[in-house]
C-alpha positions as a LaTeX table, in Angstrom:
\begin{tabular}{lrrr}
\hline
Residue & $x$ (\AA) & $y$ (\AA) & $z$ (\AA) \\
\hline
Unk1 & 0.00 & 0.00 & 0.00 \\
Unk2 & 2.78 & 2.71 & $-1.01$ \\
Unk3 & 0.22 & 5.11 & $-2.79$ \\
Unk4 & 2.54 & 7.82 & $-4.22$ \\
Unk5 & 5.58 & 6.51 & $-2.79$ \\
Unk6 & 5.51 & 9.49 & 0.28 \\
Unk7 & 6.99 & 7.04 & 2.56 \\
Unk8 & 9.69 & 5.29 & 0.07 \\
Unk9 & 11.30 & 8.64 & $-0.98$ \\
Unk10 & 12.16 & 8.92 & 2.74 \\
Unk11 & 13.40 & 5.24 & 3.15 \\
Unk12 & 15.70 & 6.01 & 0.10 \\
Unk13 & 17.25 & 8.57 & 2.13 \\
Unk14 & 18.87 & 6.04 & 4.15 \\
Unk15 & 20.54 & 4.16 & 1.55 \\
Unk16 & 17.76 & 1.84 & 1.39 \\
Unk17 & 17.05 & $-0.53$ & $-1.32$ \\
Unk18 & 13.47 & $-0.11$ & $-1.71$ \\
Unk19 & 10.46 & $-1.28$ & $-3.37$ \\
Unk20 & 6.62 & $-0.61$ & $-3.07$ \\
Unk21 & 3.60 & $-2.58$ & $-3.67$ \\
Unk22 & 0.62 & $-0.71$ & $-4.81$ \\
Unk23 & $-2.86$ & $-2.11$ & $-6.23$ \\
Unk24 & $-4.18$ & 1.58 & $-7.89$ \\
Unk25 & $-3.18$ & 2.29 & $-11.85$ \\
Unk26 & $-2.55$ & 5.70 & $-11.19$ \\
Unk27 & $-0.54$ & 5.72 & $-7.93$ \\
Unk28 & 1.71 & 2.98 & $-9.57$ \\
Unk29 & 2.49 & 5.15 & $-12.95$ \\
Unk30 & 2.85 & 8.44 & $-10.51$ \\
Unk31 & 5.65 & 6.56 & $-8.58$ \\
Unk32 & 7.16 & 4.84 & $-11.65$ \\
Unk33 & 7.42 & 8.40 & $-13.67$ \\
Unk34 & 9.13 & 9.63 & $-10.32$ \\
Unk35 & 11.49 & 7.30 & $-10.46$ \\
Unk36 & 10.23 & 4.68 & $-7.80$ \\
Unk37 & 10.83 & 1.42 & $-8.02$ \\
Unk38 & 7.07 & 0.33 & $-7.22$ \\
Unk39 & 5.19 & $-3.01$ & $-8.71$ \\
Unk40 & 1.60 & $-3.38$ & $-9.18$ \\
Unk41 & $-0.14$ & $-5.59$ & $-6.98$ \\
Unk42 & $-1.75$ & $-6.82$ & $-4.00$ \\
Unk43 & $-1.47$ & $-9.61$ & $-1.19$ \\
Unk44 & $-4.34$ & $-11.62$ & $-0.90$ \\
Unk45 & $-3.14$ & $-15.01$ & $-0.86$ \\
Unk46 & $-0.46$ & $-16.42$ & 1.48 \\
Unk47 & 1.32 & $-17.90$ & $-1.72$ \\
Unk48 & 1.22 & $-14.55$ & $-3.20$ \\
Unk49 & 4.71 & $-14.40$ & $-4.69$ \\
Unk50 & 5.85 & $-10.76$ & $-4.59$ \\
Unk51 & 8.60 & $-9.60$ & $-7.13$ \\
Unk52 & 12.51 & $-9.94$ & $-6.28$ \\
Unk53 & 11.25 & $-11.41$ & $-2.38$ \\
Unk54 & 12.77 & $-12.39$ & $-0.30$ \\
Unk55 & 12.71 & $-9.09$ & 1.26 \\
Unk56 & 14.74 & $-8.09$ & 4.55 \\
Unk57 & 12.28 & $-5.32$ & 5.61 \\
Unk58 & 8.62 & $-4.09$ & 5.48 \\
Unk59 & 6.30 & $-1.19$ & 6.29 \\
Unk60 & 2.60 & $-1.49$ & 6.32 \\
Unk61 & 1.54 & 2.00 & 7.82 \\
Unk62 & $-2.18$ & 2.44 & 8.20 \\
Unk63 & $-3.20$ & 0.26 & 5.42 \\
Unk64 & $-4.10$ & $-2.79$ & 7.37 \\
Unk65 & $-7.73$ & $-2.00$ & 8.84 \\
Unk66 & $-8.59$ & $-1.24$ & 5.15 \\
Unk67 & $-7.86$ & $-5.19$ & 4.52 \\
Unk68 & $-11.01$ & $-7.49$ & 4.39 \\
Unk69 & $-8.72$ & $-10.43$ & 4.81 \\
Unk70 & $-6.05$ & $-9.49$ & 7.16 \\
Unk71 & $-5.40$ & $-13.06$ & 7.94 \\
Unk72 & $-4.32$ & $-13.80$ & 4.13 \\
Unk73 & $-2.81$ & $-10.50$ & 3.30 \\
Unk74 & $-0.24$ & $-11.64$ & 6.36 \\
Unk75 & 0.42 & $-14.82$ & 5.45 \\
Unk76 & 1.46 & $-13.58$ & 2.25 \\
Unk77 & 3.50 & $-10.82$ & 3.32 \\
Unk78 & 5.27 & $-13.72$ & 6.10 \\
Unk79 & 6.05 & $-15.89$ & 3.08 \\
Unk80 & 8.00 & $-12.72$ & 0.92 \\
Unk81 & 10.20 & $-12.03$ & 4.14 \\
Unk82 & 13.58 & $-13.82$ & 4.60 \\
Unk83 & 13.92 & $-15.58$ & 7.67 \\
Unk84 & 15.58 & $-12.44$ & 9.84 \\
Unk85 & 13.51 & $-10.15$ & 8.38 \\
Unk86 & 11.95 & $-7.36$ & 10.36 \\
Unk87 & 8.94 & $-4.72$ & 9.85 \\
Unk88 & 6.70 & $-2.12$ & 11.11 \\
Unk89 & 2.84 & $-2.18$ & 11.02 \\
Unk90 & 0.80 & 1.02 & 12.18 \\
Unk91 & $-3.01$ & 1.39 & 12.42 \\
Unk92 & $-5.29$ & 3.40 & 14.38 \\
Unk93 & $-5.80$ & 3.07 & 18.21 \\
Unk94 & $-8.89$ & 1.66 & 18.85 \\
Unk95 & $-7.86$ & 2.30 & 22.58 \\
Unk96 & $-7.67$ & 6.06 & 22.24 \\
Unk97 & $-11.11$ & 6.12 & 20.43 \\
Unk98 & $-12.49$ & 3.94 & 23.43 \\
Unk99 & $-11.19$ & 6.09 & 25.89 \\
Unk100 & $-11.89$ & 9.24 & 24.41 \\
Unk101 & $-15.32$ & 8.69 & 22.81 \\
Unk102 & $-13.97$ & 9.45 & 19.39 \\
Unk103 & $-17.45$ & 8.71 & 17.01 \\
Unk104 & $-16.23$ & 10.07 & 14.94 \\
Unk105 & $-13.27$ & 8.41 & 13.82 \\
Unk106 & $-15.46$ & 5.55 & 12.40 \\
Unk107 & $-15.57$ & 5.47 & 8.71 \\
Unk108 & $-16.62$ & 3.21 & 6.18 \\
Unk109 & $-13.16$ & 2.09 & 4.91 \\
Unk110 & $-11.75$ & 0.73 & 7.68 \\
Unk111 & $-13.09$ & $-2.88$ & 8.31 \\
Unk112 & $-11.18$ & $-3.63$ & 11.26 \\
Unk113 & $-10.33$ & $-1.61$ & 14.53 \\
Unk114 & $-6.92$ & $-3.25$ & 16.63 \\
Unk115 & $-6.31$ & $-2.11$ & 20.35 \\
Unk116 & $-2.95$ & $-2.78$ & 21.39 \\
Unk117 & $-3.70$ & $-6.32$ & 22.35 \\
Unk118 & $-5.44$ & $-7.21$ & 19.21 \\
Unk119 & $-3.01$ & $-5.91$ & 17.11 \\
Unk120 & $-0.17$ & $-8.04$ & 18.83 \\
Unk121 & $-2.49$ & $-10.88$ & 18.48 \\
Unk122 & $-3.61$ & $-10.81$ & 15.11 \\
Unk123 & 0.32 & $-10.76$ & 14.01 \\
Unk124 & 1.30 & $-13.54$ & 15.99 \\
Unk125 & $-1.29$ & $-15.51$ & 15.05 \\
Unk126 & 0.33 & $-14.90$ & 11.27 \\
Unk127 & 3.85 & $-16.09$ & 12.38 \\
Unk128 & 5.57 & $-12.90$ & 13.46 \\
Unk129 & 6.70 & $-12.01$ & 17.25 \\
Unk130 & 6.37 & $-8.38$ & 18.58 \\
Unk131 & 9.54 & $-6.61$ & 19.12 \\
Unk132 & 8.05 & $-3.79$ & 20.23 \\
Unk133 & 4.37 & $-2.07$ & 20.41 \\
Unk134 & 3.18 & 0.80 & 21.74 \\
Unk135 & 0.77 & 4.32 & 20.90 \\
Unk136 & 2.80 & 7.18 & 18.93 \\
Unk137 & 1.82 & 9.78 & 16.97 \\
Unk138 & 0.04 & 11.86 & 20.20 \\
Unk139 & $-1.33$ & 8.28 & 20.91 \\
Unk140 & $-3.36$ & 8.24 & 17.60 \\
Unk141 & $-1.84$ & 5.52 & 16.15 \\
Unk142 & $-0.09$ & 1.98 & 17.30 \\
Unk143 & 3.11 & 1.08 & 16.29 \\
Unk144 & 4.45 & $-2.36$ & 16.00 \\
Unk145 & 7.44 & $-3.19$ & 15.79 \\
Unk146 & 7.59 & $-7.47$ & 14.44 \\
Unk147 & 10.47 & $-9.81$ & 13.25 \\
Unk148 & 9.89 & $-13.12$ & 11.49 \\
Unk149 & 9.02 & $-15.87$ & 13.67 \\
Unk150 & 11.34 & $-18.79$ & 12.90 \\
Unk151 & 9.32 & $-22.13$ & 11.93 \\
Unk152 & 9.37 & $-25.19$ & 14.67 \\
Unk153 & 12.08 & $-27.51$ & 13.58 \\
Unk154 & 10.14 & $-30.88$ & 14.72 \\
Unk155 & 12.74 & $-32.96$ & 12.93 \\
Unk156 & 13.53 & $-35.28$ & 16.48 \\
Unk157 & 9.97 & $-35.76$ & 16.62 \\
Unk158 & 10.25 & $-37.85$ & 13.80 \\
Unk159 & 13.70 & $-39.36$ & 14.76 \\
Unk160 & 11.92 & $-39.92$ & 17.83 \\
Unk161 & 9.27 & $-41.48$ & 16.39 \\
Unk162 & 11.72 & $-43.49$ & 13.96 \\
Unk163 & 14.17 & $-44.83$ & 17.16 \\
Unk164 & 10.89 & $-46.01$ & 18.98 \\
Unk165 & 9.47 & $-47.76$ & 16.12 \\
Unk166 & 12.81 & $-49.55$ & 16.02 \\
Unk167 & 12.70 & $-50.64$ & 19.93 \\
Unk168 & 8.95 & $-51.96$ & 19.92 \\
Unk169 & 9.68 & $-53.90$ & 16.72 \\
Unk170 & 12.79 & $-55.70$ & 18.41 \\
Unk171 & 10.76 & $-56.24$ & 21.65 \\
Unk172 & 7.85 & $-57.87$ & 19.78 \\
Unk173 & 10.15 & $-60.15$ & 17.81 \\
Unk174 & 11.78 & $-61.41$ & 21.17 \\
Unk175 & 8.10 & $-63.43$ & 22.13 \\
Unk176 & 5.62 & $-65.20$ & 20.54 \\
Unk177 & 2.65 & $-63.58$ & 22.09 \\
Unk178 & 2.56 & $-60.02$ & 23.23 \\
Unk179 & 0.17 & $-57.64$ & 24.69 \\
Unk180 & $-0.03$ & $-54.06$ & 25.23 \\
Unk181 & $-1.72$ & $-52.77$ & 28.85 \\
Unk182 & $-3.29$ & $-49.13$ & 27.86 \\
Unk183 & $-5.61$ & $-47.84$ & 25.25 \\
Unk184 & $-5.43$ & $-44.21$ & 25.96 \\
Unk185 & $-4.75$ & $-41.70$ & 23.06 \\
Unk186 & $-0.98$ & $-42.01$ & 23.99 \\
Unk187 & $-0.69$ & $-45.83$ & 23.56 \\
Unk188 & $-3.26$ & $-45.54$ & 20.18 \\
Unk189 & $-1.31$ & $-43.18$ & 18.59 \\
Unk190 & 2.28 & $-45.05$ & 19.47 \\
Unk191 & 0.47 & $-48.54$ & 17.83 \\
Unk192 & $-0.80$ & $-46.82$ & 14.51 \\
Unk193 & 2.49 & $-44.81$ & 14.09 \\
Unk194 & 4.73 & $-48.29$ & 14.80 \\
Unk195 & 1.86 & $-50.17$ & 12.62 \\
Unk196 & 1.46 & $-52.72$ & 15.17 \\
Unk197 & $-1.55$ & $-54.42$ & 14.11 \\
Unk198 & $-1.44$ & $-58.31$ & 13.35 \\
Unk199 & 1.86 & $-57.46$ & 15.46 \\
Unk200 & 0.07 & $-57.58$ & 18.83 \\
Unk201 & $-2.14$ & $-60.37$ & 20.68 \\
Unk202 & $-4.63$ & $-57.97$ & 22.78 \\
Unk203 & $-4.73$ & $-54.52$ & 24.68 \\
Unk204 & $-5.35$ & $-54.87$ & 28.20 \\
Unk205 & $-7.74$ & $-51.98$ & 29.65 \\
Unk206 & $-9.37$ & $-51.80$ & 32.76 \\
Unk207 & $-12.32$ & $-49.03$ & 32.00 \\
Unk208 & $-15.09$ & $-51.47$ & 31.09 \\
Unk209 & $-16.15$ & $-49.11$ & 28.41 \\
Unk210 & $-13.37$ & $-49.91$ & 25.78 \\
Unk211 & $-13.24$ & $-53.79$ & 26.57 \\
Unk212 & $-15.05$ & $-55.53$ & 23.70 \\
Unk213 & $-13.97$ & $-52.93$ & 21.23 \\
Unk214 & $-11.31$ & $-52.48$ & 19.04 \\
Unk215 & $-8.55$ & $-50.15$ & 18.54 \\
Unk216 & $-8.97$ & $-47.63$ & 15.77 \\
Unk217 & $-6.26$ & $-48.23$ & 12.77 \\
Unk218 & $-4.74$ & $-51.00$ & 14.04 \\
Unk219 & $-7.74$ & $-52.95$ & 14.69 \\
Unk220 & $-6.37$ & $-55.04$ & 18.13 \\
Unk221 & $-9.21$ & $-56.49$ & 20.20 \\
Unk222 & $-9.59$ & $-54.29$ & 23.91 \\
Unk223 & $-9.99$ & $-56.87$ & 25.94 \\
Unk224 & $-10.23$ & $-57.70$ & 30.67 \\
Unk225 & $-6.95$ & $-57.78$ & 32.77 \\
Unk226 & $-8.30$ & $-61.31$ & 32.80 \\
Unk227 & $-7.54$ & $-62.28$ & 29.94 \\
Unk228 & $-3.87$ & $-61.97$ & 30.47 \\
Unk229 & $-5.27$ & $-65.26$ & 33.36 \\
Unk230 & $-7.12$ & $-66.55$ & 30.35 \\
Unk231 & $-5.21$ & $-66.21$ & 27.44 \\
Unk232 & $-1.84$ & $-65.50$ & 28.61 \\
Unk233 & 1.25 & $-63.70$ & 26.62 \\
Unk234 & 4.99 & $-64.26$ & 26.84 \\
Unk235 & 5.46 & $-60.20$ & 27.49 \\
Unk236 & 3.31 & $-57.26$ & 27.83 \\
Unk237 & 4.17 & $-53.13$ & 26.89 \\
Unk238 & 3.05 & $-50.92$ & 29.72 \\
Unk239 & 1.52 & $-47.71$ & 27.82 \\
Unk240 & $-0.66$ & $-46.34$ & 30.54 \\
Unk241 & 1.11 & $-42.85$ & 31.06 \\
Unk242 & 1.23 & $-41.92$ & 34.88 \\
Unk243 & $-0.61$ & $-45.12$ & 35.83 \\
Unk244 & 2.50 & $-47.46$ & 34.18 \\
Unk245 & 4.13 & $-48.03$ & 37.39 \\
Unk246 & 0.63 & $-49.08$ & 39.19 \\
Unk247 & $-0.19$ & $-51.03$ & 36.10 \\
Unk248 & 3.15 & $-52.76$ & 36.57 \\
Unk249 & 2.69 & $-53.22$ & 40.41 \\
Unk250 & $-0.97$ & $-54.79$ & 39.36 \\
Unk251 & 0.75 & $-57.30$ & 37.14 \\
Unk252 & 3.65 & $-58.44$ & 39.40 \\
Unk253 & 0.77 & $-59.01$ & 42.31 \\
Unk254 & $-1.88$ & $-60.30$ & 40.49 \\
Unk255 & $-1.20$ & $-62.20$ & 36.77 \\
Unk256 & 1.89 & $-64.33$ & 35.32 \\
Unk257 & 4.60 & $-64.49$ & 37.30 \\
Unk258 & 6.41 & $-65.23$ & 34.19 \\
Unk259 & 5.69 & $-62.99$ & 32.25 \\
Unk260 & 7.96 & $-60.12$ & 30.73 \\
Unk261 & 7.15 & $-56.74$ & 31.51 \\
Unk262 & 8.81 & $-53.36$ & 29.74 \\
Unk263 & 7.20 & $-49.97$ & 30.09 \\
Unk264 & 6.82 & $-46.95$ & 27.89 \\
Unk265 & 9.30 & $-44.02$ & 29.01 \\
Unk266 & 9.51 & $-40.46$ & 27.29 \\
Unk267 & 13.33 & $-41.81$ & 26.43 \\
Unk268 & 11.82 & $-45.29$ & 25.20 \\
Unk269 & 10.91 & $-48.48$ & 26.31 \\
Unk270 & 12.06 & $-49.45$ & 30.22 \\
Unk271 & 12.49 & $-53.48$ & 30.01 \\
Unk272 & 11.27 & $-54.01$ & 33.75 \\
Unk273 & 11.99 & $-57.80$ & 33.55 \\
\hline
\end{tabular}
């Protein structure tokens, strides 16, 4: 939203490389004719590819309450920056207006109205942190100040997920017959992940409202503790969370002395015997 270019003549007084975006035909030709290096255009997608983006730096000074889709024009704008990049975003101060009882400064063009608190929201919810944020401008107008926030490596989760699938697989292929003891989402999500059905003989639960039933993905029968009495196993995987070491006491005192018991640990499976 550069509209003449007021604002890039003065960034290219600090030795600036700059460029402006601008939807309207006739602001674009004004700044081109005065030399500006300004492309026609307008964010509204979050793959919206600008031209020569990456970009280090940008300014959107009150053009953002205009925008009926704030969430996309952001997105967009996040996926131009590089990843250190920094910028400023101004709009009106919907806390002023509050406070003062400014009617008046509704109008029809701006869609959207940020307090401080909004404002900080709405860009973090599009990926960027707040550097800084506060009223300027005799307190008519917030200022934010946002860098880049850098994306979640979650690469170990998947190592994670890889070194665990590795352990169970070894464990199983020790026995003939194993069970699991636990069919909360934690255990569910560990046997579809390590593709354990066919793998597994039962899962043990004690809530009578999941025995009978099977588990989703996998398909493993949900069966009594007394089936492990019944039908017994050669070993059985603890995945019961906080209530493993219970479960494990229940087992030792009640079931198979024989049989082999290993527990599920944040840093993998805990062979218990």
């Amino acid at each position: 939203g550069c509209g003449n270019g007021e604002y890039l003549k003065i960034m290219q007084k600090n030795d600036l490389d700059v460029y402006g975006l601008e939807y309207a035909k006739k602001s674009v030709k004004y700044c081109i004719d005065d030399g500006l290096k300004v492309f026609r255009g307008f964010v509204e997608s979050d793959d919206y590819k600008i031209q020569n983006s990456p970009y280090d730096a940008f300014f959107m000074l009150n053009f953002l309450e205009h925008l009926p889709n704030i969430n996309s024009v952001l997105g967009g704008i996040y996926n131009n920056l590089s990843d250190d990049a920094i910028g400023i975003v101004e709009v009106p101060n919907f806390d002023m207006i509050l406070k003062k009882n400014l009617f008046f400064e509704f109008i029809t063009d701006h869609l959207f109205y940020f307090t401080k608190d909004t404002l900080e929201t709405t860009l973090k919810l599009n990926g960027f942190e707040i550097i800084e944020c506060k009223p300027m401008w005799h307190k008519y107008i917030i200022s934010a100040v946002v860098g880049k926030r850098k994306e979640l490596d979650l690469s170990h989760f998947y190592k994670c997920q890889e070194n665990l699938t590795t352990e169970i697989g070894k464990y199983i292929g020790k026995y003939k017959k194993v069970a699991i003891w636990g069919a909360g989402h934690e255990a569910l999500t560990i046997m579809s992940m390590a593709d354990l059905g066919g793998k597994i003989k039962y899962i043990v639960d004690s809530a009578i409202f999941k025995q009978g039933k099977y588990t989703p993905a996998t398909h493993l029968p949900i069966v009594s503790p007394v089936s492990l009495d019944t039908d017994p196993v050669d070993a059985i995987m603890v995945m019961a969370a906080s209530y493993s070491d219970e479960v494990v006491k229940i087992i030792k005192e009640k079931y198979n002395k024989n049989i082999k018991i290993s527990v599920l640990r944040d840093f993998g499976l805990e062979i218990v015997n």
